[in-house]
């Protein structure tokens, strides 16, 4: 188990980045599972900043996505939301966010960054990925019954030691077949999303008329 390699006295902080457009029950399920497996003290949802130049909407604003996250996690002890990426005017990189949290919690804290298995395909292209790996532990979420991510091709880029650490930090997660894209599509078509998102989030979407849903 990952947490067994950590000093018990160190504060364990999980960072969960994404667009969360909208946040749904799948996000909450994998977050709760990671929180328990890592025996974390706090977990931060970090909504990504939406580029003003993107036209493939309709997507919710940063303020709306942040509000929905806060509604969704209201009764989850240890879960929090941070708008650090939304507040940045310039392009936001993972390293910027990790360094922001490192400054908040100090050198002694153990930072875990949750990423989906699909991130492995572009990991070598991340901005200053070596520095990211020095500052936090990158936990690749591996859904049950799916093939385990093959990280061997990263050895020439990141080195055997870093790749071995990534292999050790692959995190088994529940398989939850819910996507934000599916939810937006269903809402635009007037279909129910009752089992897909928390009730307070559904109410917020309805009140705001988000994703093409009529008020």
CSV table of C-alpha atoms in Angstrom, one decimal:
chain,number,residue,atom,x,y,z
A,1,UNK,CA,0.0,0.0,0.0
A,2,UNK,CA,1.3,3.4,-1.0
A,3,UNK,CA,0.9,5.0,2.5
A,4,UNK,CA,3.1,2.3,4.1
A,5,UNK,CA,6.1,4.0,2.5
A,6,UNK,CA,5.4,7.3,4.1
A,7,UNK,CA,6.3,8.6,7.6
A,8,UNK,CA,3.2,8.4,9.6
A,9,UNK,CA,3.8,11.9,11.0
A,10,UNK,CA,3.8,13.6,7.6
A,11,UNK,CA,0.8,15.5,6.5
A,12,UNK,CA,-0.6,13.8,3.3
A,13,UNK,CA,-2.3,16.1,0.8
A,14,UNK,CA,-4.0,14.9,-2.3
A,15,UNK,CA,-4.4,17.3,-5.3
A,16,UNK,CA,-7.1,16.3,-7.8
A,17,UNK,CA,-7.1,18.6,-10.8
A,18,UNK,CA,-9.6,18.6,-13.7
A,19,UNK,CA,-12.2,20.7,-15.5
A,20,UNK,CA,-15.0,19.3,-13.3
A,21,UNK,CA,-17.5,20.5,-15.9
A,22,UNK,CA,-19.6,19.5,-14.0
A,23,UNK,CA,-18.3,17.5,-11.0
A,24,UNK,CA,-20.1,14.2,-10.8
A,25,UNK,CA,-20.4,11.1,-8.6
A,26,UNK,CA,-17.6,9.4,-10.4
A,27,UNK,CA,-15.2,12.1,-9.3
A,28,UNK,CA,-16.4,11.8,-5.7
A,29,UNK,CA,-16.1,8.0,-5.7
A,30,UNK,CA,-12.5,7.9,-6.9
A,31,UNK,CA,-11.5,10.8,-4.7
A,32,UNK,CA,-13.0,9.1,-1.6
A,33,UNK,CA,-11.2,5.8,-2.5
A,34,UNK,CA,-7.9,7.6,-3.0
A,35,UNK,CA,-8.4,9.5,0.3
A,36,UNK,CA,-8.9,6.2,2.2
A,37,UNK,CA,-6.1,4.3,0.4
A,38,UNK,CA,-3.5,7.0,1.0
A,39,UNK,CA,-4.8,7.7,4.5
A,40,UNK,CA,-4.7,11.4,3.5
A,41,UNK,CA,-5.4,14.3,5.8
A,42,UNK,CA,-6.8,16.6,3.1
A,43,UNK,CA,-7.9,16.4,-0.5
A,44,UNK,CA,-8.2,19.5,-2.8
A,45,UNK,CA,-10.2,19.6,-5.9
A,46,UNK,CA,-8.4,22.1,-8.2
A,47,UNK,CA,-10.6,23.2,-11.2
A,48,UNK,CA,-8.6,24.0,-14.3
A,49,UNK,CA,-8.9,27.4,-15.9
A,50,UNK,CA,-10.9,27.5,-19.1
A,51,UNK,CA,-9.2,29.2,-22.0
A,52,UNK,CA,-11.3,32.3,-23.2
A,53,UNK,CA,-10.3,31.4,-26.8
A,54,UNK,CA,-12.1,28.0,-26.7
A,55,UNK,CA,-15.4,28.0,-28.6
A,56,UNK,CA,-16.5,24.4,-28.1
A,57,UNK,CA,-19.0,25.2,-25.4
A,58,UNK,CA,-21.5,25.5,-23.8
A,59,UNK,CA,-19.3,25.0,-20.8
A,60,UNK,CA,-19.7,26.4,-17.3
A,61,UNK,CA,-17.6,29.3,-16.1
A,62,UNK,CA,-14.8,28.9,-13.5
A,63,UNK,CA,-17.0,30.4,-10.8
A,64,UNK,CA,-19.9,28.0,-11.6
A,65,UNK,CA,-17.6,25.0,-11.6
A,66,UNK,CA,-16.0,26.0,-8.4
A,67,UNK,CA,-19.5,26.6,-6.8
A,68,UNK,CA,-20.6,23.1,-7.9
A,69,UNK,CA,-17.5,21.5,-6.5
A,70,UNK,CA,-18.1,23.2,-3.1
A,71,UNK,CA,-21.8,22.0,-3.1
A,72,UNK,CA,-20.7,18.5,-4.0
A,73,UNK,CA,-18.1,18.1,-1.2
A,74,UNK,CA,-20.0,20.0,1.5
A,75,UNK,CA,-20.5,16.9,3.6
A,76,UNK,CA,-17.2,15.1,2.7
A,77,UNK,CA,-14.8,15.6,5.6
A,78,UNK,CA,-11.3,16.4,4.5
A,79,UNK,CA,-12.4,17.5,1.0
A,80,UNK,CA,-11.8,21.1,-0.1
A,81,UNK,CA,-11.7,23.2,-3.3
A,82,UNK,CA,-9.0,25.6,-4.3
A,83,UNK,CA,-9.3,28.2,-7.1
A,84,UNK,CA,-5.5,28.8,-7.6
A,85,UNK,CA,-5.6,27.8,-11.2
A,86,UNK,CA,-8.8,29.9,-11.9
A,87,UNK,CA,-7.1,33.0,-10.5
A,88,UNK,CA,-4.0,32.7,-12.8
A,89,UNK,CA,-4.0,35.0,-15.8
A,90,UNK,CA,-1.3,33.2,-17.6
A,91,UNK,CA,-1.4,29.5,-18.8
A,92,UNK,CA,-1.4,27.3,-15.7
A,93,UNK,CA,0.9,24.3,-15.5
A,94,UNK,CA,0.8,21.4,-13.1
A,95,UNK,CA,4.2,22.5,-11.7
A,96,UNK,CA,2.8,25.9,-10.8
A,97,UNK,CA,0.0,24.3,-8.8
A,98,UNK,CA,2.2,21.8,-7.1
A,99,UNK,CA,4.6,24.6,-6.1
A,100,UNK,CA,1.7,26.7,-4.8
A,101,UNK,CA,0.6,23.9,-2.5
A,102,UNK,CA,4.2,23.2,-1.5
A,103,UNK,CA,4.5,26.8,-0.4
A,104,UNK,CA,1.2,26.4,1.6
A,105,UNK,CA,2.2,23.2,3.4
A,106,UNK,CA,6.0,23.2,3.5
A,107,UNK,CA,8.7,20.8,2.6
A,108,UNK,CA,7.6,18.2,5.2
A,109,UNK,CA,4.1,17.6,3.6
A,110,UNK,CA,3.6,14.6,1.2
A,111,UNK,CA,1.8,15.9,-1.9
A,112,UNK,CA,0.0,13.4,-4.1
A,113,UNK,CA,-1.3,14.5,-7.6
A,114,UNK,CA,-4.1,12.3,-9.0
A,115,UNK,CA,-4.1,11.7,-12.7
A,116,UNK,CA,-6.0,9.5,-15.0
A,117,UNK,CA,-4.3,6.6,-16.9
A,118,UNK,CA,-4.7,8.5,-20.1
A,119,UNK,CA,-2.2,11.1,-18.9
A,120,UNK,CA,0.5,8.5,-19.3
A,121,UNK,CA,0.3,9.1,-23.1
A,122,UNK,CA,1.6,12.7,-22.8
A,123,UNK,CA,3.5,12.6,-19.6
A,124,UNK,CA,6.9,13.2,-21.2
A,125,UNK,CA,5.6,16.4,-22.7
A,126,UNK,CA,4.5,17.9,-19.4
A,127,UNK,CA,6.1,21.2,-18.5
A,128,UNK,CA,9.2,20.5,-16.4
A,129,UNK,CA,8.0,17.0,-15.6
A,130,UNK,CA,11.2,16.1,-13.8
A,131,UNK,CA,10.6,19.0,-11.3
A,132,UNK,CA,7.0,18.0,-10.9
A,133,UNK,CA,8.1,14.5,-9.9
A,134,UNK,CA,10.6,16.0,-7.4
A,135,UNK,CA,7.9,18.0,-5.7
A,136,UNK,CA,5.0,15.5,-5.5
A,137,UNK,CA,4.1,11.8,-6.0
A,138,UNK,CA,2.2,11.3,-9.2
A,139,UNK,CA,-0.6,8.8,-8.6
A,140,UNK,CA,-1.9,7.3,-11.8
A,141,UNK,CA,-5.4,6.1,-11.3
A,142,UNK,CA,-5.9,2.5,-12.6
A,143,UNK,CA,-9.5,1.4,-13.1
A,144,UNK,CA,-10.3,-2.2,-12.2
A,145,UNK,CA,-10.2,-4.7,-15.0
A,146,UNK,CA,-8.4,-2.3,-17.3
A,147,UNK,CA,-4.8,-3.1,-18.5
A,148,UNK,CA,-2.2,-1.8,-16.1
A,149,UNK,CA,-0.5,1.3,-17.6
A,150,UNK,CA,2.8,0.4,-19.3
A,151,UNK,CA,5.4,3.0,-18.3
A,152,UNK,CA,8.5,1.3,-19.7
A,153,UNK,CA,8.6,3.6,-22.7
A,154,UNK,CA,9.2,6.6,-20.3
A,155,UNK,CA,12.5,5.1,-19.0
A,156,UNK,CA,14.7,6.8,-21.7
A,157,UNK,CA,13.0,10.2,-20.9
A,158,UNK,CA,12.6,10.1,-17.1
A,159,UNK,CA,15.1,7.5,-16.1
A,160,UNK,CA,14.6,4.1,-14.5
A,161,UNK,CA,14.4,5.4,-10.9
A,162,UNK,CA,11.6,7.9,-11.6
A,163,UNK,CA,9.6,5.3,-13.7
A,164,UNK,CA,10.0,2.8,-10.9
A,165,UNK,CA,8.5,5.3,-8.5
A,166,UNK,CA,5.6,6.0,-10.9
A,167,UNK,CA,5.0,2.2,-11.2
A,168,UNK,CA,4.9,2.0,-7.4
A,169,UNK,CA,2.4,4.8,-7.2
A,170,UNK,CA,-0.1,3.4,-9.6
A,171,UNK,CA,-3.4,3.6,-7.6
A,172,UNK,CA,-6.2,1.1,-8.1
A,173,UNK,CA,-9.5,2.9,-8.3
A,174,UNK,CA,-13.1,1.9,-8.7
A,175,UNK,CA,-14.4,1.7,-12.2
A,176,UNK,CA,-17.2,4.3,-12.6
A,177,UNK,CA,-18.6,4.8,-16.0
A,178,UNK,CA,-19.7,8.4,-15.7
A,179,UNK,CA,-18.3,11.3,-17.8
A,180,UNK,CA,-18.9,15.1,-17.7
A,181,UNK,CA,-19.4,14.9,-21.5
A,182,UNK,CA,-22.2,12.4,-21.1
A,183,UNK,CA,-23.8,14.6,-18.4
A,184,UNK,CA,-23.7,17.7,-20.5
A,185,UNK,CA,-25.2,15.8,-23.5
A,186,UNK,CA,-28.0,14.4,-21.3
A,187,UNK,CA,-28.8,17.8,-19.8
A,188,UNK,CA,-28.9,19.5,-23.3
A,189,UNK,CA,-31.3,16.7,-24.4
A,190,UNK,CA,-33.5,17.2,-21.4
A,191,UNK,CA,-32.7,13.8,-19.9
A,192,UNK,CA,-32.3,12.9,-16.3
A,193,UNK,CA,-28.9,13.0,-14.6
A,194,UNK,CA,-30.3,12.0,-11.2
A,195,UNK,CA,-27.9,9.1,-10.6
A,196,UNK,CA,-24.9,10.9,-12.0
A,197,UNK,CA,-24.4,14.1,-10.0
A,198,UNK,CA,-25.1,15.1,-6.4
A,199,UNK,CA,-28.6,16.6,-5.8
A,200,UNK,CA,-27.2,20.1,-4.8
A,201,UNK,CA,-25.2,20.2,-8.1
A,202,UNK,CA,-28.3,19.2,-10.1
A,203,UNK,CA,-30.3,22.0,-8.4
A,204,UNK,CA,-27.5,24.5,-9.1
A,205,UNK,CA,-27.4,23.5,-12.8
A,206,UNK,CA,-31.2,23.9,-13.0
A,207,UNK,CA,-31.2,27.3,-11.2
A,208,UNK,CA,-28.4,28.7,-13.4
A,209,UNK,CA,-29.6,27.1,-16.7
A,210,UNK,CA,-26.2,25.6,-17.4
A,211,UNK,CA,-25.3,23.2,-20.2
A,212,UNK,CA,-28.4,24.1,-22.3
A,213,UNK,CA,-30.8,23.2,-19.5
A,214,UNK,CA,-33.8,25.5,-19.4
A,215,UNK,CA,-34.5,27.1,-16.0
